[in-house]
Amino acid sequence: MPPTDPGPVPAVLDPSSEVTALTAAICDVPSVSRDETALADAVEAALQGLGHLEVLRVDNTLVARTHLGRAERVVLAGHLDTVPISTFPGGATPNVPTRLVEGELWGRGTVDMKGGVAVMLRIAHLVPEPSRDLTFLFYECEEIEADLNGLARLGARRPELLAGDFAVLLEPTGAAIEGGCKGSLRVDVTTTGVAAHSARPWNGHNAIHDAAEVLSRLAGYRAATVTVDGLDYHEALQAVGIEGGIAGNVIPDRCVVRVNYRFAPDKSVDAAFEHVRGVFEGFECVLGDAVAGARPGLHLPAAQAFVAALGLPVGPKEGWTDVARFAELGIPAVNFGPGDPNLAHMDDERCPVVQYGRAEQALLRWLS
Amino acid sequence: MPPTDPGPVPAVLDPSSEVTALTAAICDVPSVSRDETALADAVEAALQGLGHLEVLRVDNTLVARTHLGRAERVVLAGHLDTVPISTFPGGATPNVPTRLVEGELWGRGTVDMKGGVAVMLRIAHLVPEPSRDLTFLFYECEEIEADLNGLARLGARRPELLAGDFAVLLEPTGAAIEGGCKGSLRVDVTTTGVAAHSARPWNGHNAIHDAAEVLSRLAGYRAATVTVDGLDYHEALQAVGIEGGIAGNVIPDRCVVRVNYRFAPDKSVDAAFEHVRGVFEGFECVLGDAVAGARPGLHLPAAQAFVAALGLPVGPKEGWTDVARFAELGIPAVNFGPGDPNLAHMDDERCPVVQYGRAEQALLRWLS
């Protein structure tokens, strides 16, 4: 009889270790979406080990809270999952575990967003008696379908655990402050023709040829820059897919152009869809996935205190992030975390390690 | 022990029966491409039963020949297979077996091209001593990939069986004579961009937007009508497919427009591809499937005798047909058969039964 498999050795994270080393240790526990259990176990053990936090777990989402009776409660949030592991550039070596090369930490999660997770654990360790009550939220499944998102699911099932006056989402911002986020919607713009044999096209009508006008309007579209609460959001209207054709000898009777509109947070989803319908007037438009943006809310006292304490530049968030989920719950939120967002999800994902330290120091200034 | 399965009862075809009844009987033996054995068996048995023909079989392709020492040999050719069985319009009833409704025979194969097969069997029965030596060719797999085509395979392996001075392919022409056929080629026209997140399109370049120009050139293209050997061929340049897009939040870095060019038989494949490259100058063009057309050859004595004997109108064949394979073998060939080619492959495939009789009578005039 073979010996019983003892199972994998649990990963151990030490919040007292230096922030770059802690980031590397977190990255080295793979946690692709839907496979976050090992990392959630390690983070839970580390939080429990600190002794001063109430720790709750729902699936692979963790909530750790102080209860000091402060006048304000602040939420620090970060997701535990990453997109799939790929390879380091120019080779077949997986980009987990990480590598430290000339002051940069390379590998999956170094930007999106295990540096932020490390900073959260460091703050939990360094500030047992923060100036504001703290809620640390570590959640699962941010990189995949919205209905699996740990933050969305907790907000729907136990919103009281997310209660707070202000939230900081530690998504990568290059360690600047990014307020709010743009909304996003997808619209299928469809042309309809009549199928026929391609040797006798005069018996039909080519739906792909009709899409020339759809693409021309897209290519000629000049996207607006919209100022909301003092920040400039750069809108975008782009084709993200096109599909048409039945067979190599058939005039296609249908062509679908999938369009993605990224819109400033001054617009509702309805208003944004109206705008897209106007652009493609005369064509059939069907709304697909849609999420509203979030206004930056930087005029709110909690946000102003944050900006003042950090003393860092403030800009708009161009991408959609889970700050919009906090906005839905009525909690103003900003993005602030180490890493260049342009390097998220890339094979060459990497972050100058000084950014991890600077993000930790900035939050310490605010919360000590 | 269960009784041994006796297997299906073989279909029986009687070439002495009236041509519409014979067409219906042939249609009622399903023979979708790759599944022609039952029909080939029945046709082989019918040919053997006539007693005056040498009958050879290669897979499901049959060659039946007279050897009367005539000055000319003529090939009559038709394929045994059909496209898949679908349903009669407006219902869930399969379009095999056939139905006779108000003078029209409805069902799969009634146009493409079991009426022609029936006419061939009738001629074999009615004209045991034709004015010209006859080669009847019944072949498999015309409706699918070229490398399975029974005529092409026989031409490659045993070209002597196809030898002749003139060939008539009994594809549907509405019982007129159609000379030659257009060539066909497919070209992939590709645009290339740079992928980026769709919230920050300024970091990338949208390949689908660039395809606007490709589609505009297609939509604005005016196809030529080219006169070859006295017949007018209507060319056509049409998109038959388009594809682009990586994900709903990514600027696409590639878009491929698949174009089908149907060109008059005055052009080689090379010349036709050059023409397409000229239309899409500035874009990457890759040649896919390509087949040359066939000149009508109606100036040749054998063809002129055929036209004179039939006394029917002569026009160009717009679609590509296997007459081009005869042209490759150096045998002038025309299309002549019952059925409206616009109804081929349709759910409402059907043919006025008078066309079967007229086609039979026309060939009788020529060969008796």
PDB file of C-alpha atoms in Angstrom, chain A residues 90-271:
ATOM      1  CA  GLY A  90      11.620  35.560 -25.321  1.00  0.00           C
ATOM      2  CA  GLY A  91      11.497  32.182 -23.674  1.00  0.00           C
ATOM      3  CA  ALA A  92       9.440  29.205 -22.626  1.00  0.00           C
ATOM      4  CA  THR A  93       9.914  29.810 -18.879  1.00  0.00           C
ATOM      5  CA  PRO A  94       6.648  30.400 -16.985  1.00  0.00           C
ATOM      6  CA  ASN A  95       6.376  33.884 -15.486  1.00  0.00           C
ATOM      7  CA  VAL A  96       5.783  32.378 -12.036  1.00  0.00           C
ATOM      8  CA  PRO A  97       7.917  32.271  -9.864  1.00  0.00           C
ATOM      9  CA  THR A  98       9.030  35.885 -10.057  1.00  0.00           C
ATOM     10  CA  ARG A  99      12.494  37.201 -10.885  1.00  0.00           C
ATOM     11  CA  LEU A 100      14.178  40.323  -9.513  1.00  0.00           C
ATOM     12  CA  VAL A 101      16.199  41.991 -12.326  1.00  0.00           C
ATOM     13  CA  GLU A 102      17.899  45.377 -11.983  1.00  0.00           C
ATOM     14  CA  GLY A 103      15.465  46.838  -9.515  1.00  0.00           C
ATOM     15  CA  GLU A 104      12.326  45.427 -11.127  1.00  0.00           C
ATOM     16  CA  LEU A 105      10.262  42.473  -9.985  1.00  0.00           C
ATOM     17  CA  TRP A 106       9.144  40.465 -13.056  1.00  0.00           C
ATOM     18  CA  GLY A 107       6.301  37.985 -13.209  1.00  0.00           C
ATOM     19  CA  ARG A 108       2.574  37.356 -13.164  1.00  0.00           C
ATOM     20  CA  GLY A 109       0.880  39.486 -10.520  1.00  0.00           C
ATOM     21  CA  THR A 110       3.745  41.887  -9.940  1.00  0.00           C
ATOM     22  CA  VAL A 111       1.524  44.642 -11.396  1.00  0.00           C
ATOM     23  CA  ASP A 112      -2.011  43.253 -11.271  1.00  0.00           C
ATOM     24  CA  MET A 113      -2.144  43.245  -8.324  1.00  0.00           C
ATOM     25  CA  LYS A 114      -0.137  41.347  -5.772  1.00  0.00           C
ATOM     26  CA  GLY A 115       1.988  44.372  -4.909  1.00  0.00           C
ATOM     27  CA  GLY A 116      -1.231  45.974  -3.675  1.00  0.00           C
ATOM     28  CA  VAL A 117      -2.092  42.838  -1.703  1.00  0.00           C
ATOM     29  CA  ALA A 118       1.378  42.941  -0.120  1.00  0.00           C
ATOM     30  CA  VAL A 119       0.937  46.615   0.814  1.00  0.00           C
ATOM     31  CA  MET A 120      -2.401  45.765   2.452  1.00  0.00           C
ATOM     32  CA  LEU A 121      -0.794  43.011   4.556  1.00  0.00           C
ATOM     33  CA  ARG A 122       2.047  45.352   5.481  1.00  0.00           C
ATOM     34  CA  ILE A 123      -0.409  48.043   6.644  1.00  0.00           C
ATOM     35  CA  ALA A 124      -2.307  45.423   8.670  1.00  0.00           C
ATOM     36  CA  HIS A 125       0.968  44.487  10.333  1.00  0.00           C
ATOM     37  CA  LEU A 126       2.464  47.983  10.778  1.00  0.00           C
ATOM     38  CA  VAL A 127      -0.626  49.871  11.968  1.00  0.00           C
ATOM     39  CA  PRO A 128      -2.470  47.884  14.629  1.00  0.00           C
ATOM     40  CA  GLU A 129      -4.114  51.129  15.850  1.00  0.00           C
ATOM     41  CA  PRO A 130      -4.853  53.136  12.667  1.00  0.00           C
ATOM     42  CA  SER A 131      -6.229  56.683  12.705  1.00  0.00           C
ATOM     43  CA  ARG A 132      -9.338  55.334  10.941  1.00  0.00           C
ATOM     44  CA  ASP A 133     -11.032  51.996  11.425  1.00  0.00           C
ATOM     45  CA  LEU A 134      -9.922  49.671   8.643  1.00  0.00           C
ATOM     46  CA  THR A 135     -11.628  46.988   6.606  1.00  0.00           C
ATOM     47  CA  PHE A 136      -9.234  44.883   4.550  1.00  0.00           C
ATOM     48  CA  LEU A 137     -10.935  43.073   1.686  1.00  0.00           C
ATOM     49  CA  PHE A 138      -9.068  40.350  -0.229  1.00  0.00           C
ATOM     50  CA  TYR A 139     -11.319  38.910  -2.914  1.00  0.00           C
ATOM     51  CA  GLU A 140     -11.460  36.286  -5.618  1.00  0.00           C
ATOM     52  CA  CYS A 141     -12.341  36.140  -9.312  1.00  0.00           C
ATOM     53  CA  GLU A 142     -11.857  39.747 -10.378  1.00  0.00           C
ATOM     54  CA  GLU A 143     -10.354  38.847 -13.746  1.00  0.00           C
ATOM     55  CA  ILE A 144     -13.285  36.777 -15.023  1.00  0.00           C
ATOM     56  CA  GLU A 145     -17.073  36.877 -15.407  1.00  0.00           C
ATOM     57  CA  ALA A 146     -18.765  39.512 -13.256  1.00  0.00           C
ATOM     58  CA  ASP A 147     -21.105  37.017 -11.593  1.00  0.00           C
ATOM     59  CA  LEU A 148     -18.150  35.257  -9.958  1.00  0.00           C
ATOM     60  CA  ASN A 149     -16.474  38.464  -8.723  1.00  0.00           C
ATOM     61  CA  GLY A 150     -15.839  38.107  -4.978  1.00  0.00           C
ATOM     62  CA  LEU A 151     -16.473  41.805  -4.272  1.00  0.00           C
ATOM     63  CA  ALA A 152     -19.749  41.809  -6.219  1.00  0.00           C
ATOM     64  CA  ARG A 153     -20.932  38.617  -4.540  1.00  0.00           C
ATOM     65  CA  LEU A 154     -20.080  39.879  -1.040  1.00  0.00           C
ATOM     66  CA  GLY A 155     -21.772  43.211  -1.815  1.00  0.00           C
ATOM     67  CA  ALA A 156     -24.914  41.339  -2.844  1.00  0.00           C
ATOM     68  CA  ARG A 157     -24.969  38.842   0.054  1.00  0.00           C
ATOM     69  CA  ARG A 158     -23.368  40.665   3.016  1.00  0.00           C
ATOM     70  CA  PRO A 159     -23.113  44.381   2.175  1.00  0.00           C
ATOM     71  CA  GLU A 160     -22.667  45.231   5.894  1.00  0.00           C
ATOM     72  CA  LEU A 161     -19.162  43.732   5.695  1.00  0.00           C
ATOM     73  CA  LEU A 162     -18.231  46.347   3.089  1.00  0.00           C
ATOM     74  CA  ALA A 163     -19.641  49.345   4.978  1.00  0.00           C
ATOM     75  CA  GLY A 164     -17.290  52.342   5.042  1.00  0.00           C
ATOM     76  CA  ASP A 165     -16.882  56.067   4.415  1.00  0.00           C
ATOM     77  CA  PHE A 166     -14.275  55.699   1.717  1.00  0.00           C
ATOM     78  CA  ALA A 167     -12.513  52.928  -0.169  1.00  0.00           C
ATOM     79  CA  VAL A 168      -9.120  52.562  -1.745  1.00  0.00           C
ATOM     80  CA  LEU A 169      -8.776  49.880  -4.398  1.00  0.00           C
ATOM     81  CA  LEU A 170      -5.109  48.958  -4.715  1.00  0.00           C
ATOM     82  CA  GLU A 171      -5.219  48.322  -8.491  1.00  0.00           C
ATOM     83  CA  PRO A 172      -2.049  49.478 -10.291  1.00  0.00           C
ATOM     84  CA  THR A 173      -1.922  53.216 -10.949  1.00  0.00           C
ATOM     85  CA  GLY A 174       1.833  53.710 -11.089  1.00  0.00           C
ATOM     86  CA  ALA A 175       1.488  54.780  -7.443  1.00  0.00           C
ATOM     87  CA  ALA A 176      -0.484  57.884  -8.407  1.00  0.00           C
ATOM     88  CA  ILE A 177      -4.100  58.421  -7.351  1.00  0.00           C
ATOM     89  CA  GLU A 178      -6.710  57.668 -10.002  1.00  0.00           C
ATOM     90  CA  GLY A 179     -10.249  58.771  -9.332  1.00  0.00           C
ATOM     91  CA  GLY A 180     -13.422  57.041 -10.453  1.00  0.00           C
ATOM     92  CA  CYS A 181     -13.464  55.108 -13.680  1.00  0.00           C
ATOM     93  CA  LYS A 182     -15.022  55.132 -17.127  1.00  0.00           C
ATOM     94  CA  GLY A 183     -18.046  53.016 -17.895  1.00  0.00           C
ATOM     95  CA  SER A 184     -18.050  50.398 -20.611  1.00  0.00           C
ATOM     96  CA  LEU A 185     -20.655  48.899 -22.864  1.00  0.00           C
ATOM     97  CA  ARG A 186     -20.691  46.636 -25.860  1.00  0.00           C
ATOM     98  CA  VAL A 187     -23.080  47.027 -28.764  1.00  0.00           C
ATOM     99  CA  ASP A 188     -23.541  44.694 -31.708  1.00  0.00           C
ATOM    100  CA  VAL A 189     -24.137  46.711 -34.883  1.00  0.00           C
ATOM    101  CA  THR A 190     -25.653  44.414 -37.490  1.00  0.00           C
ATOM    102  CA  THR A 191     -26.132  44.720 -41.225  1.00  0.00           C
ATOM    103  CA  THR A 192     -28.570  42.433 -42.988  1.00  0.00           C
ATOM    104  CA  GLY A 193     -28.485  41.335 -46.614  1.00  0.00           C
ATOM    105  CA  VAL A 194     -29.781  38.532 -48.790  1.00  0.00           C
ATOM    106  CA  ALA A 195     -27.808  35.321 -49.314  1.00  0.00           C
ATOM    107  CA  ALA A 196     -27.059  34.195 -52.866  1.00  0.00           C
ATOM    108  CA  HIS A 197     -24.464  32.238 -54.781  1.00  0.00           C
ATOM    109  CA  SER A 198     -21.309  34.329 -55.106  1.00  0.00           C
ATOM    110  CA  ALA A 199     -21.190  33.610 -58.858  1.00  0.00           C
ATOM    111  CA  ARG A 200     -24.534  35.428 -59.165  1.00  0.00           C
ATOM    112  CA  PRO A 201     -24.340  38.195 -56.541  1.00  0.00           C
ATOM    113  CA  TRP A 202     -27.052  40.184 -58.318  1.00  0.00           C
ATOM    114  CA  ASN A 203     -29.549  37.715 -56.801  1.00  0.00           C
ATOM    115  CA  GLY A 204     -28.534  38.783 -53.277  1.00  0.00           C
ATOM    116  CA  HIS A 205     -27.264  41.689 -51.220  1.00  0.00           C
ATOM    117  CA  ASN A 206     -23.888  41.666 -49.488  1.00  0.00           C
ATOM    118  CA  ALA A 207     -24.159  42.442 -45.755  1.00  0.00           C
ATOM    119  CA  ILE A 208     -20.378  42.685 -45.359  1.00  0.00           C
ATOM    120  CA  HIS A 209     -20.173  45.399 -48.019  1.00  0.00           C
ATOM    121  CA  ASP A 210     -22.808  47.337 -46.060  1.00  0.00           C
ATOM    122  CA  ALA A 211     -20.535  47.186 -43.005  1.00  0.00           C
ATOM    123  CA  ALA A 212     -18.143  49.528 -44.860  1.00  0.00           C
ATOM    124  CA  GLU A 213     -20.297  52.414 -43.635  1.00  0.00           C
ATOM    125  CA  VAL A 214     -20.248  51.134 -40.030  1.00  0.00           C
ATOM    126  CA  LEU A 215     -16.456  50.887 -40.071  1.00  0.00           C
ATOM    127  CA  SER A 216     -16.100  54.265 -41.773  1.00  0.00           C
ATOM    128  CA  ARG A 217     -18.118  55.909 -39.015  1.00  0.00           C
ATOM    129  CA  LEU A 218     -15.893  54.206 -36.431  1.00  0.00           C
ATOM    130  CA  ALA A 219     -12.671  55.184 -38.186  1.00  0.00           C
ATOM    131  CA  GLY A 220     -13.894  58.768 -38.481  1.00  0.00           C
ATOM    132  CA  TYR A 221     -15.263  59.039 -34.944  1.00  0.00           C
ATOM    133  CA  ARG A 222     -13.566  61.632 -32.763  1.00  0.00           C
ATOM    134  CA  ALA A 223     -13.932  60.600 -29.129  1.00  0.00           C
ATOM    135  CA  ALA A 224     -14.660  63.285 -26.546  1.00  0.00           C
ATOM    136  CA  THR A 225     -12.638  64.173 -23.491  1.00  0.00           C
ATOM    137  CA  VAL A 226     -15.066  64.852 -20.645  1.00  0.00           C
ATOM    138  CA  THR A 227     -14.179  66.624 -17.421  1.00  0.00           C
ATOM    139  CA  VAL A 228     -15.963  65.183 -14.386  1.00  0.00           C
ATOM    140  CA  ASP A 229     -15.308  66.499 -10.863  1.00  0.00           C
ATOM    141  CA  GLY A 230     -12.127  68.100 -12.171  1.00  0.00           C
ATOM    142  CA  LEU A 231     -10.673  65.043 -13.906  1.00  0.00           C
ATOM    143  CA  ASP A 232     -10.421  64.518 -17.682  1.00  0.00           C
ATOM    144  CA  TYR A 233     -11.812  61.223 -18.946  1.00  0.00           C
ATOM    145  CA  HIS A 234     -10.848  60.217 -22.487  1.00  0.00           C
ATOM    146  CA  GLU A 235     -13.716  58.412 -24.098  1.00  0.00           C
ATOM    147  CA  ALA A 236     -13.235  55.748 -26.774  1.00  0.00           C
ATOM    148  CA  LEU A 237     -15.450  54.044 -29.340  1.00  0.00           C
ATOM    149  CA  GLN A 238     -13.781  51.067 -30.967  1.00  0.00           C
ATOM    150  CA  ALA A 239     -14.611  47.933 -32.885  1.00  0.00           C
ATOM    151  CA  VAL A 240     -13.492  44.949 -30.846  1.00  0.00           C
ATOM    152  CA  GLY A 241     -14.827  42.280 -33.178  1.00  0.00           C
ATOM    153  CA  ILE A 242     -16.357  41.673 -36.569  1.00  0.00           C
ATOM    154  CA  GLU A 243     -17.918  38.569 -38.011  1.00  0.00           C
ATOM    155  CA  GLY A 244     -19.694  37.707 -41.206  1.00  0.00           C
ATOM    156  CA  GLY A 245     -19.872  35.037 -43.870  1.00  0.00           C
ATOM    157  CA  ILE A 246     -21.547  31.709 -44.476  1.00  0.00           C
ATOM    158  CA  ALA A 247     -19.282  29.907 -46.922  1.00  0.00           C
ATOM    159  CA  GLY A 248     -16.646  30.704 -49.505  1.00  0.00           C
ATOM    160  CA  ASN A 249     -19.201  30.742 -52.333  1.00  0.00           C
ATOM    161  CA  VAL A 250     -22.132  32.501 -50.666  1.00  0.00           C
ATOM    162  CA  ILE A 251     -22.989  36.209 -50.504  1.00  0.00           C
ATOM    163  CA  PRO A 252     -23.250  36.831 -46.738  1.00  0.00           C
ATOM    164  CA  ASP A 253     -26.647  37.865 -45.405  1.00  0.00           C
ATOM    165  CA  ARG A 254     -25.398  39.182 -42.070  1.00  0.00           C
ATOM    166  CA  CYS A 255     -22.408  41.002 -40.623  1.00  0.00           C
ATOM    167  CA  VAL A 256     -21.993  41.936 -36.973  1.00  0.00           C
ATOM    168  CA  VAL A 257     -19.577  44.608 -35.802  1.00  0.00           C
ATOM    169  CA  ARG A 258     -19.018  44.449 -32.050  1.00  0.00           C
ATOM    170  CA  VAL A 259     -18.301  47.889 -30.678  1.00  0.00           C
ATOM    171  CA  ASN A 260     -16.969  48.835 -27.256  1.00  0.00           C
ATOM    172  CA  TYR A 261     -17.776  52.293 -25.924  1.00  0.00           C
ATOM    173  CA  ARG A 262     -15.781  53.532 -22.941  1.00  0.00           C
ATOM    174  CA  PHE A 263     -17.622  56.531 -21.583  1.00  0.00           C
ATOM    175  CA  ALA A 264     -16.987  59.216 -18.981  1.00  0.00           C
ATOM    176  CA  PRO A 265     -18.713  58.746 -15.604  1.00  0.00           C
ATOM    177  CA  ASP A 266     -21.020  61.710 -16.245  1.00  0.00           C
ATOM    178  CA  LYS A 267     -23.171  59.344 -18.342  1.00  0.00           C
ATOM    179  CA  SER A 268     -25.508  56.552 -17.357  1.00  0.00           C
ATOM    180  CA  VAL A 269     -25.487  53.312 -19.317  1.00  0.00           C
ATOM    181  CA  ASP A 270     -28.755  54.393 -20.948  1.00  0.00           C
ATOM    182  CA  ALA A 271     -27.320  57.734 -22.058  1.00  0.00           C
TER     183      ALA A 271
END
